[in-house]
Short mmCIF file of C-alpha atoms in Angstrom, two decimals:
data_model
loop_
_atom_site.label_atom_id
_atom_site.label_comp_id
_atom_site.label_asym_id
_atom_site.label_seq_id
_atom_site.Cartn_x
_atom_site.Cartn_y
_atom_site.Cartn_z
CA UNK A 1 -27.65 243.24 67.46
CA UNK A 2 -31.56 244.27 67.49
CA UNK A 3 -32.91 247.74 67.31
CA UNK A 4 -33.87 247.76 71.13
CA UNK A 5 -30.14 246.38 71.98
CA UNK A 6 -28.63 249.57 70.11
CA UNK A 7 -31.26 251.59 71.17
CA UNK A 8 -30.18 250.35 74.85
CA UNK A 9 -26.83 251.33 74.16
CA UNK A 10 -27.80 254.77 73.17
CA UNK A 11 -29.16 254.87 76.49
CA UNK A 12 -27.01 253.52 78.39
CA UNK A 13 -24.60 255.93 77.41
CA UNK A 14 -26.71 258.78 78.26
CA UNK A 15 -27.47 257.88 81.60
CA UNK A 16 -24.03 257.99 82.18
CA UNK A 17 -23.27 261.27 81.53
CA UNK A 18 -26.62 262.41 83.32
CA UNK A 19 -25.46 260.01 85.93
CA UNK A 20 -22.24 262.37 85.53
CA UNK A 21 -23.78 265.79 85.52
CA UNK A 22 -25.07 266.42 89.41
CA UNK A 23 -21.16 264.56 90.08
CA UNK A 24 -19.65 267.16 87.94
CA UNK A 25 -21.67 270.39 89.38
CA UNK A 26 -18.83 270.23 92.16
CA UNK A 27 -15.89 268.88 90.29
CA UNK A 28 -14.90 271.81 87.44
CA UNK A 29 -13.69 270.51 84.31
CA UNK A 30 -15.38 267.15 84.44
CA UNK A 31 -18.33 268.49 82.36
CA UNK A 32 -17.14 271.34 81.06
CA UNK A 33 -14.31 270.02 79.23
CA UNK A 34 -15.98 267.01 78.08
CA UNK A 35 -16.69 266.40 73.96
CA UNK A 36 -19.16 264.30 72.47
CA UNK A 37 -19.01 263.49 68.72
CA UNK A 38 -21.03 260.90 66.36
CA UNK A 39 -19.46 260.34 63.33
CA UNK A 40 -21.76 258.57 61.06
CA UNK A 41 -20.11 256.06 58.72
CA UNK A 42 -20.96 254.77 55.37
CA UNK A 43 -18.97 252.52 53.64
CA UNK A 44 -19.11 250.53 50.53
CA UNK A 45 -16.22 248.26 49.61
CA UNK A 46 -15.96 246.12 46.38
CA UNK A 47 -13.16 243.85 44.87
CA UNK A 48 -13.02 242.15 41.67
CA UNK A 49 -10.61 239.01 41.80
CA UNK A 50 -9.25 239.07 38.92
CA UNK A 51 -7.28 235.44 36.94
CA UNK A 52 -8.97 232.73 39.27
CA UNK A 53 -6.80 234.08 42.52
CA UNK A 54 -9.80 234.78 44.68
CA UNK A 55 -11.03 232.38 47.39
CA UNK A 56 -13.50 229.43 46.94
CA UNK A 57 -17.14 230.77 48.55
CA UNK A 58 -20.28 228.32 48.35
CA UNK A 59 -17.91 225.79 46.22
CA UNK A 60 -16.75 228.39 43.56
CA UNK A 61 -14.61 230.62 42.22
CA UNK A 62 -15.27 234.09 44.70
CA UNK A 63 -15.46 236.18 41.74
CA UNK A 64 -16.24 239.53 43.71
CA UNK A 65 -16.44 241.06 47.10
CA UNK A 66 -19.20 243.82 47.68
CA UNK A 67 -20.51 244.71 50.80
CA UNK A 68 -22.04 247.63 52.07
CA UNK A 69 -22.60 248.94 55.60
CA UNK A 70 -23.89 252.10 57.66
CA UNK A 71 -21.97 252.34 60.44
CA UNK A 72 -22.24 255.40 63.96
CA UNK A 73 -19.70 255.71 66.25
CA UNK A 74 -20.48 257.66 69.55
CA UNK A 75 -17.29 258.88 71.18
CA UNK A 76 -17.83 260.77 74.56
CA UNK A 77 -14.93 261.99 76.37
CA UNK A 78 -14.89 264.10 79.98
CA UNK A 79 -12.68 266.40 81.13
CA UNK A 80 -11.13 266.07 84.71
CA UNK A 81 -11.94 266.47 88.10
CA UNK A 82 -10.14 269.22 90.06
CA UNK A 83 -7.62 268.98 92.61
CA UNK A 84 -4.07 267.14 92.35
CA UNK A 85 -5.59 263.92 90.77
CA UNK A 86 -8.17 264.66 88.65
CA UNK A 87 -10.49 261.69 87.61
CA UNK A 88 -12.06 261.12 84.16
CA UNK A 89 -13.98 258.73 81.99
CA UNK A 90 -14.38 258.04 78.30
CA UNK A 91 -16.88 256.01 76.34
CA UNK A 92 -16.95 254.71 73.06
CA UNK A 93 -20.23 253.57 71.44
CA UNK A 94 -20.17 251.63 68.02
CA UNK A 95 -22.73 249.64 66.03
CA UNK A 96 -22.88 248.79 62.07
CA UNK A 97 -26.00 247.01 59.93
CA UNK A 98 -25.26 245.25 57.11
CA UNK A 99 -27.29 247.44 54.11
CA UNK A 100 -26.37 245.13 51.58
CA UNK A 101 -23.87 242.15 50.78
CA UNK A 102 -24.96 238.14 50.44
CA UNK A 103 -23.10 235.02 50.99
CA UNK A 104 -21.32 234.80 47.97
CA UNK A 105 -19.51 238.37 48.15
CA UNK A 106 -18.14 237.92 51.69
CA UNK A 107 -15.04 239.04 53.35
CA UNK A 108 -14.32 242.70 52.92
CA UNK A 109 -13.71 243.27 56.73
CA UNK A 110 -16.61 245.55 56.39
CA UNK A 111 -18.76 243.06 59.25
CA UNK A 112 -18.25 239.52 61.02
CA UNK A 113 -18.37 236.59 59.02
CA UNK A 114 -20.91 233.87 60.71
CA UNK A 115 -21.60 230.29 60.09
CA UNK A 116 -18.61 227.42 58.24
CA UNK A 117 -17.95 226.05 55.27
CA UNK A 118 -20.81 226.87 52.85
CA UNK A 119 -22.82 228.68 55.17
CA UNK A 120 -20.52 231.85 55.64
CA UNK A 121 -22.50 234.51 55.97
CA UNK A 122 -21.68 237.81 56.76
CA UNK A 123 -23.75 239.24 59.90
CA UNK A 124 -26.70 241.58 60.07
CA UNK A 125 -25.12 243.81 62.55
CA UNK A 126 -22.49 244.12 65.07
CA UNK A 127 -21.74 247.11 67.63
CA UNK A 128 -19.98 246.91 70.84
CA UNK A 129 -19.37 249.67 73.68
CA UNK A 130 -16.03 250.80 75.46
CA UNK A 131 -15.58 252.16 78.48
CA UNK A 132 -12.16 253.62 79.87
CA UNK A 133 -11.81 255.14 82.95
CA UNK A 134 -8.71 257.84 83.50
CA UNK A 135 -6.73 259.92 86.28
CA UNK A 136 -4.12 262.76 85.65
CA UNK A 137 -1.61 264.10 88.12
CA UNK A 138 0.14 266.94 86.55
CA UNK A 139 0.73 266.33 82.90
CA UNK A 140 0.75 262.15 83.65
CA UNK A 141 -2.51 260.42 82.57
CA UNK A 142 -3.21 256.60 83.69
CA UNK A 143 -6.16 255.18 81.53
CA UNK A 144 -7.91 251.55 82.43
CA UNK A 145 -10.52 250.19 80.33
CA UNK A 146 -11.14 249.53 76.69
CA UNK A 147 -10.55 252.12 73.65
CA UNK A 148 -9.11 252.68 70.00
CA UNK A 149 -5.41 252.63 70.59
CA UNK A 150 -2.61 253.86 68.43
CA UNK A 151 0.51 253.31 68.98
CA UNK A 152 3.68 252.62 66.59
CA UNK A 153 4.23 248.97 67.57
CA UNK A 154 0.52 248.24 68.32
CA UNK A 155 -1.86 250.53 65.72
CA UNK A 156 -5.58 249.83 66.14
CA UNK A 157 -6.99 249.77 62.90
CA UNK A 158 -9.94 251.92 61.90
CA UNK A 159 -10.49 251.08 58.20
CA UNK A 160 -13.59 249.28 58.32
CA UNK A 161 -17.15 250.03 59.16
CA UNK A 162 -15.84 250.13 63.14
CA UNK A 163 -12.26 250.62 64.77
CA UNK A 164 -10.58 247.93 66.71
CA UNK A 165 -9.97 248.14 70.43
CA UNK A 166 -7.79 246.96 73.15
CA UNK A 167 -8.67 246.56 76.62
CA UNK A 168 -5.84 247.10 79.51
CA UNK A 169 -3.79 250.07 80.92
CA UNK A 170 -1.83 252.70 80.11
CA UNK A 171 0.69 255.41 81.47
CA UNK A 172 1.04 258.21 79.38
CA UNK A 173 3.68 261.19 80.37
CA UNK A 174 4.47 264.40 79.28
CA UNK A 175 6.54 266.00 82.38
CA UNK A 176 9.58 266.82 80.50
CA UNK A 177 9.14 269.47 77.59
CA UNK A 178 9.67 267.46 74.19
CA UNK A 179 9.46 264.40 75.59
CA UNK A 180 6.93 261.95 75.93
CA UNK A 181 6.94 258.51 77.56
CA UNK A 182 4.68 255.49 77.14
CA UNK A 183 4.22 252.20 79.36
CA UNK A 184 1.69 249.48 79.62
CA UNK A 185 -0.13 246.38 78.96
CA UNK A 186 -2.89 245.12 76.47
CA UNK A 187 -4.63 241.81 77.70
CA UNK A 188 -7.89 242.09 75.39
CA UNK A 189 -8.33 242.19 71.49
CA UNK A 190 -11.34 243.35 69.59
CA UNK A 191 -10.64 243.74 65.83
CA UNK A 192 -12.53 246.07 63.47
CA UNK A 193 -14.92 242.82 62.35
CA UNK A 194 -15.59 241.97 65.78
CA UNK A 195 -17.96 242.36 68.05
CA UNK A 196 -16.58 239.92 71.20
CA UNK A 197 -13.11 240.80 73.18
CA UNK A 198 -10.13 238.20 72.35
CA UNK A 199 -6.80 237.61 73.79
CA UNK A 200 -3.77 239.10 72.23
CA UNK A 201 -3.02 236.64 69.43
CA UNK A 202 -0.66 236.33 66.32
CA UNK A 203 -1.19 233.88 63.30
CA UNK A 204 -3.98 232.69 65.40
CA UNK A 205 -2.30 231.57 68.81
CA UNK A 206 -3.12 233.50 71.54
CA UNK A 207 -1.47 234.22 74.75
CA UNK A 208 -2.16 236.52 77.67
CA UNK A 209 -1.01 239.91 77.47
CA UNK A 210 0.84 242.71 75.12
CA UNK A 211 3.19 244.68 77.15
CA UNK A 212 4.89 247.89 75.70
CA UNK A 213 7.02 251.07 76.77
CA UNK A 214 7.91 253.79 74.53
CA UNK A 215 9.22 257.40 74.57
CA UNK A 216 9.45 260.11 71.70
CA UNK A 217 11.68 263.02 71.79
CA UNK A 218 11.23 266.23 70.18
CA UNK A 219 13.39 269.41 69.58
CA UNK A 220 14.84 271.71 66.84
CA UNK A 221 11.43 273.52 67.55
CA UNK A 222 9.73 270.19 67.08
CA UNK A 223 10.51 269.53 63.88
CA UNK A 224 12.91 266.23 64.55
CA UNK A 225 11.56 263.69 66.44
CA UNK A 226 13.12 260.50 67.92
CA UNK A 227 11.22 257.75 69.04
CA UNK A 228 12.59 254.03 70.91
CA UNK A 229 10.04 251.65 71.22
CA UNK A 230 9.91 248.12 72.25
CA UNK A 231 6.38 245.69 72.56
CA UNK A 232 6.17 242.05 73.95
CA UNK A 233 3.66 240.03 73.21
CA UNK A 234 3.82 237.62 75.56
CA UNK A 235 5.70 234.22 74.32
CA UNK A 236 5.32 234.39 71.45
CA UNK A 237 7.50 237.21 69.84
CA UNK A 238 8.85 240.96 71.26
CA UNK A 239 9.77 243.76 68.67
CA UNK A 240 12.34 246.84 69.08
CA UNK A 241 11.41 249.89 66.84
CA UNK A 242 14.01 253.08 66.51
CA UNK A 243 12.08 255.95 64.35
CA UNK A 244 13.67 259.48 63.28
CA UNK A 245 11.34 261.88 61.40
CA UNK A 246 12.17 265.18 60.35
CA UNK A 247 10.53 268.56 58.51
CA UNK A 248 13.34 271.02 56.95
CA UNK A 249 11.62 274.64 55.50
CA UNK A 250 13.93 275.27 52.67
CA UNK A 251 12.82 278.51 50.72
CA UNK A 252 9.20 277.69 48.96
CA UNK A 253 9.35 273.88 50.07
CA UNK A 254 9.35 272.00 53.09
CA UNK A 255 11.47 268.90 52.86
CA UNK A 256 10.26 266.01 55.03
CA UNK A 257 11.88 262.07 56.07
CA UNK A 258 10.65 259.50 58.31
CA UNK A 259 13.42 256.95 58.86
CA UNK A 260 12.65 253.59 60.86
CA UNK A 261 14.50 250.22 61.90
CA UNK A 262 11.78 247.11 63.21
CA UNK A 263 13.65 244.09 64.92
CA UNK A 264 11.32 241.58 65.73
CA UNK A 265 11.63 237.62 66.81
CA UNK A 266 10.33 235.30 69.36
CA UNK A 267 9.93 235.45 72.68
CA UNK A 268 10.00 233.00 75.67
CA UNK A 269 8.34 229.77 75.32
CA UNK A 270 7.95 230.88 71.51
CA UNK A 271 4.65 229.45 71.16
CA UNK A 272 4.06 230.71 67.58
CA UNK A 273 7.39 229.07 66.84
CA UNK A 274 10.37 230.71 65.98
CA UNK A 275 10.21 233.97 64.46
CA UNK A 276 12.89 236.58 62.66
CA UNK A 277 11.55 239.84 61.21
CA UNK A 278 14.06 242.86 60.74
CA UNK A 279 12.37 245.71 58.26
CA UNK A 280 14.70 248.89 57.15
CA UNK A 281 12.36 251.65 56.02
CA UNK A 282 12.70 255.32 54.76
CA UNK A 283 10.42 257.95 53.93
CA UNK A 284 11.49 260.95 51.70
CA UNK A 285 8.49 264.27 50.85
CA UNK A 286 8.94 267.45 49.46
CA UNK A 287 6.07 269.65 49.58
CA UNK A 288 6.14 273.28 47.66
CA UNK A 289 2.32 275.04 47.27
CA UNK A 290 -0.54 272.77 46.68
CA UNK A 291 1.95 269.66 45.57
CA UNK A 292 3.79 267.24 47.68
CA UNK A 293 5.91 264.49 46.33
CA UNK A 294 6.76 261.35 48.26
CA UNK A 295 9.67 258.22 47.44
CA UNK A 296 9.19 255.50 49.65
CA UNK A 297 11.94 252.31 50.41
CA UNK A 298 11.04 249.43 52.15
CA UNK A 299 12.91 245.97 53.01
CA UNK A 300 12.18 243.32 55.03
CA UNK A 301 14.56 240.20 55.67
CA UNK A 302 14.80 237.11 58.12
CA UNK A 303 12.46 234.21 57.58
CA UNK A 304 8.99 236.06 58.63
CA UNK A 305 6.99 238.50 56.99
CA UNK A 306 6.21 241.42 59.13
CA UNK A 307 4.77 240.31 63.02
CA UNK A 308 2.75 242.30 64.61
CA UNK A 309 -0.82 241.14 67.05
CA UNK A 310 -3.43 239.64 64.48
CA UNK A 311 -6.02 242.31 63.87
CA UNK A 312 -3.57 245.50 63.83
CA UNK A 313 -3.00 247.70 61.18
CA UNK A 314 0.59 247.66 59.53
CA UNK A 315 0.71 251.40 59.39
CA UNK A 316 4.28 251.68 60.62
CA UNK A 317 5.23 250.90 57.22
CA UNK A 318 6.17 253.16 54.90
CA UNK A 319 4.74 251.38 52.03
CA UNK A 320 1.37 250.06 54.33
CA UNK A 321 -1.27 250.46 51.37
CA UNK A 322 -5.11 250.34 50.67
CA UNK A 323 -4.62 246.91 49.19
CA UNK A 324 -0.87 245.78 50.53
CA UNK A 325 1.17 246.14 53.14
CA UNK A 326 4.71 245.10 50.92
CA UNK A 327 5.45 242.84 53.98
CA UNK A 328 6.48 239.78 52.54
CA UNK A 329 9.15 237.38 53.43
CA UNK A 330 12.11 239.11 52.35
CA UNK A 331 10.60 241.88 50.39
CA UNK A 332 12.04 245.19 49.16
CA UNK A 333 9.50 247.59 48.07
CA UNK A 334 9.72 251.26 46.64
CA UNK A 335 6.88 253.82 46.07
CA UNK A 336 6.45 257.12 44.37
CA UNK A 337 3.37 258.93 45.44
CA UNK A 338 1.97 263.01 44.46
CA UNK A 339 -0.94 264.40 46.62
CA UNK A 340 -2.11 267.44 45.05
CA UNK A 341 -4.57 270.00 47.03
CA UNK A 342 -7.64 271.80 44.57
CA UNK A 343 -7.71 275.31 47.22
CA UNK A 344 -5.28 276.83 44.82
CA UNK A 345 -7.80 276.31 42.13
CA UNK A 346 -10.53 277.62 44.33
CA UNK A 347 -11.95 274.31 45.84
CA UNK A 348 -10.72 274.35 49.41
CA UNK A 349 -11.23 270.66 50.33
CA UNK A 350 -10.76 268.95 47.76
CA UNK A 351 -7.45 266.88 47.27
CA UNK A 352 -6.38 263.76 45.01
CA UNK A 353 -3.57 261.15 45.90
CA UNK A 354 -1.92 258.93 43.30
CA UNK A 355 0.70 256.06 44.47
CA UNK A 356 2.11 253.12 42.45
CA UNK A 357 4.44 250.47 44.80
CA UNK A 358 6.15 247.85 43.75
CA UNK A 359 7.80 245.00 45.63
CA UNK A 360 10.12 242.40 44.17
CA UNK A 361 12.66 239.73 46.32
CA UNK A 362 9.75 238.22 47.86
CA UNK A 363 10.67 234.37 49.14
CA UNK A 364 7.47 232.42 48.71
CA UNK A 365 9.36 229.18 49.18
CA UNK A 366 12.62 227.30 49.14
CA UNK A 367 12.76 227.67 45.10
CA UNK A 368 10.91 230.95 44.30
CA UNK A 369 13.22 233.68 45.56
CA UNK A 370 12.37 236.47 43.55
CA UNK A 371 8.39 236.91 43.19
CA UNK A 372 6.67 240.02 42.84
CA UNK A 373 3.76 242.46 43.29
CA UNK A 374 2.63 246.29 42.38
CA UNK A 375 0.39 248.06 43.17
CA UNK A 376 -1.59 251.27 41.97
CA UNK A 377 -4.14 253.14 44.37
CA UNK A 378 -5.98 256.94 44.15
CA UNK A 379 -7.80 258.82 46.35
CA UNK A 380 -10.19 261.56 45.61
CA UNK A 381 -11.64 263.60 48.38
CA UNK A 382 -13.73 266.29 49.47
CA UNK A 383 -14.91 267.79 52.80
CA UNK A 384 -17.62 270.17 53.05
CA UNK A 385 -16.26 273.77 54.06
CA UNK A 386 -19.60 275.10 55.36
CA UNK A 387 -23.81 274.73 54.97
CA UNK A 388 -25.83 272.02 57.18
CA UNK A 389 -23.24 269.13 55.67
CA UNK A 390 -20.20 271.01 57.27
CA UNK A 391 -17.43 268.58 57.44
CA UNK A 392 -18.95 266.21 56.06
CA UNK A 393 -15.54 263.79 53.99
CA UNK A 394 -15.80 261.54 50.80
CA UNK A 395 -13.59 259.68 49.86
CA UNK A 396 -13.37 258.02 46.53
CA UNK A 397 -10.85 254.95 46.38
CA UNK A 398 -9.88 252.83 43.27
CA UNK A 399 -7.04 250.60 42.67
CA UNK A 400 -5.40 247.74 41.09
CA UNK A 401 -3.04 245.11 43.13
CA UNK A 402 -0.97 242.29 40.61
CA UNK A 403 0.99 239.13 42.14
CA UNK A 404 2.67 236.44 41.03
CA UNK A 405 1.70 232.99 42.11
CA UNK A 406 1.56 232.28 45.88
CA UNK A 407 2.25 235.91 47.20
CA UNK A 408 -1.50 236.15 46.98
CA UNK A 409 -4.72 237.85 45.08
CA UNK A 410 -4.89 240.10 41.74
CA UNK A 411 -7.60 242.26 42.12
CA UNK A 412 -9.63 245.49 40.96
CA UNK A 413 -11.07 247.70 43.44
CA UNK A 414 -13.59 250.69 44.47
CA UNK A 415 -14.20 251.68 48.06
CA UNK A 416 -17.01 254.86 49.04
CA UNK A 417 -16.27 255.81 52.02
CA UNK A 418 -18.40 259.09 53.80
CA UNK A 419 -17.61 259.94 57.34
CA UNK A 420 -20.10 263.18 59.06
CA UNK A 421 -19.26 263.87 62.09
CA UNK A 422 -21.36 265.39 64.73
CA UNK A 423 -20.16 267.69 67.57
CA UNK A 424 -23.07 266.96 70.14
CA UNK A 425 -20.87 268.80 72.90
#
């Protein structure tokens, strides 16, 4: 993408919300509830592949990955028009340029990849816009269009230089106090490296449409939540998901557990063949002061790893890392994990996060039963408090990932990731 084409965008965008403007001088709340942020991204990513496990680039050994990128993300978002139905629209501008990164240190997700065999390259740029268009009636919103969607059997994944997006419809309803239900469909993929709209696909075979309907109950003052969830992705495999999560004050220390049960396998004309995922997952925290402590199990069985859409994040698992997701065939992981705020010590904003997983049982074939990885990640972080720079985050990431052979890469790695936001409105 050129510097006029973004530059286009930009403008683009505007004139819609000038376009919006005389509209909105007789419908209150349109404009006056609207926000408009710009969160400008930099990211650097690099991975060391460490005992000849990396991937063959240009013909070799891929000894490293290191790319860097600079990254804004425009996210304007209107209010609604008065009267029973009240009528809304949100847009979503991104673009990301390649600051550095050659052929041979490819494929950290950061940008597109370009070109075959030894003429991978990883694009210049990429940016892309989404527009969503919205109506509430009472405290029921219907949205149509394209935006960053999270949901616990379909998580968009933001962890690149540019979130992923799905394009279709949603109902969204909070009538009932405590309870909120979910229903719609997904026909259109764009993943975080991406700057075209797919269809819905898994392990690379696509089919029309991801349908889903969900609904989360809260009560004991909100602090115990139950969520039922079930997604179909349309012949090729539909998942069930039953969550309980729960926050107990106990003196000095607030006790915390997030229980969940994923049963998943094909559906239809099972055009992805057949599939068999079941994963039994628990969360346990306790958090006293500046300290919280966190023991993580994890186990999968049935003759898949986890399924979910290609693309997605695997953040509905517990043990859903910076450098694994534990989601082998057959694999039980645990984790133990401290996150430890610096306000107590007079640094407001500043907070470190240390996690070691390990995951054994994994089936890589018919005679190797019992492979293994581990993992050890930390996160140091800071956000600005106040000055010019207010809010601005940075996050320092380093960690190590071991496998045995066939469950896939050991590697060393440092990620530099600084977010700003913006409030323009």
């Amino acid at each position: 993408m050129t510097a006029r084409k973004i530059i286009s965008l930009g403008l683009i965008g505007a004139g819609t919300m000038a376009l919006a403007v005389p509209f909105a001088a007789h419908a209150e709340g349109f404009v006056d509830d609207a926000k408009v942020s710009l969160n400008l991204r930099n990211y650097y990513y690099n991975r060391n592949f460490l005992n000849h496990t990396g991937p063959t680039v240009q013909g070799d050994d891929q000894g490293q990955i290191s790319e860097w990128t600079q990254s804004f993300i425009l996210d304007a978002r209107s209010g609604y028009t008065a009267g029973t139905v009240g009528f809304g629209i949100d847009v979503l501008g991104m673009y990301s340029v390649k600051l550095d990164g050659g052929k041979g240190t490819i494929g950290s997700g950061l940008l597109p990849i370009h070109g075959t065999g030894n003429d991978r390259q990883a694009a210049d740029d990429f940016g892309r816009t989404a527009v969503a268009a919205k109506a509430k009636i009472s405290k029921t919103e219907l949205k149509v269009g394209e935006w960053f969607a999270v949901l616990p059997i379909l998580r968009g994944d933001d962890g690149r230089s540019l979130p992923q997006t799905f394009k279709g419809g949603q109902i969204t309803s909070n009538e009932i106090d405590g309870l909120s239900l979910y229903g719609g469909r997904f026909n259109g993929n764009s993943q975080r490296n991406d700057a075209s709209m797919e269809r819905m696909s898994y392990a690379g075979v696509n089919t029309n449409a991801f349908d889903f309907a969900g609904g989360e109950f809260k009560f004991n003052e909100k602090r115990t939540m139950v969520g039922l969830w079930h997604g179909e992705l349309n012949d090729i495999y539909k998942q069930n998901y039953l969550q309980l999560t729960h926050s107990q004050p106990i003196g000095d220390w607030v006790l915390g557990a997030n229980l969940g049960y994923l049963d998943s396998e094909d559906d239809g004309s099972s055009k992805a063949g057949k599939l068999d995922n079941k994963v039994y997952q628990g969360s346990f925290s306790a958090k006293t002061g500046m300290n919280t402590f966190t023991v993580n199990y994890q186990k999968l069985s049935g003759d898949n790893k986890f399924i979910k859409v290609d693309g997605t994040s695997g953040g509905t698992l517990v043990n859903d890392g910076f450098t694994s997701a534990f989601d082998n065939v057959d694999e039980r992981s645990w984790a133990i994990r401290h996150d430890y705020s610096f306000a107590a010590l007079g640094i407001p904003g500043l907070s470190l996060m240390n996690r070691y997983t390990k995951g054994d049982n994994i089936r890589v074939s018919a005679t190797n039963k019992d492979a293994e990885e581990w993992a050890r990640e930390t996160e140091l972080a800071y956000t600005l408090q106040d000055g010019p720079l207010k809010n601005l985050n940075i996050r320092l990431r380093n960690s190590d990932v071991r496998r045995d052979s066939g469950v896939g890469v050991d590697a060393q790695e440092n990620r530099v990731i600084i977010n700003y936001p913006l409030s323009i409105l």
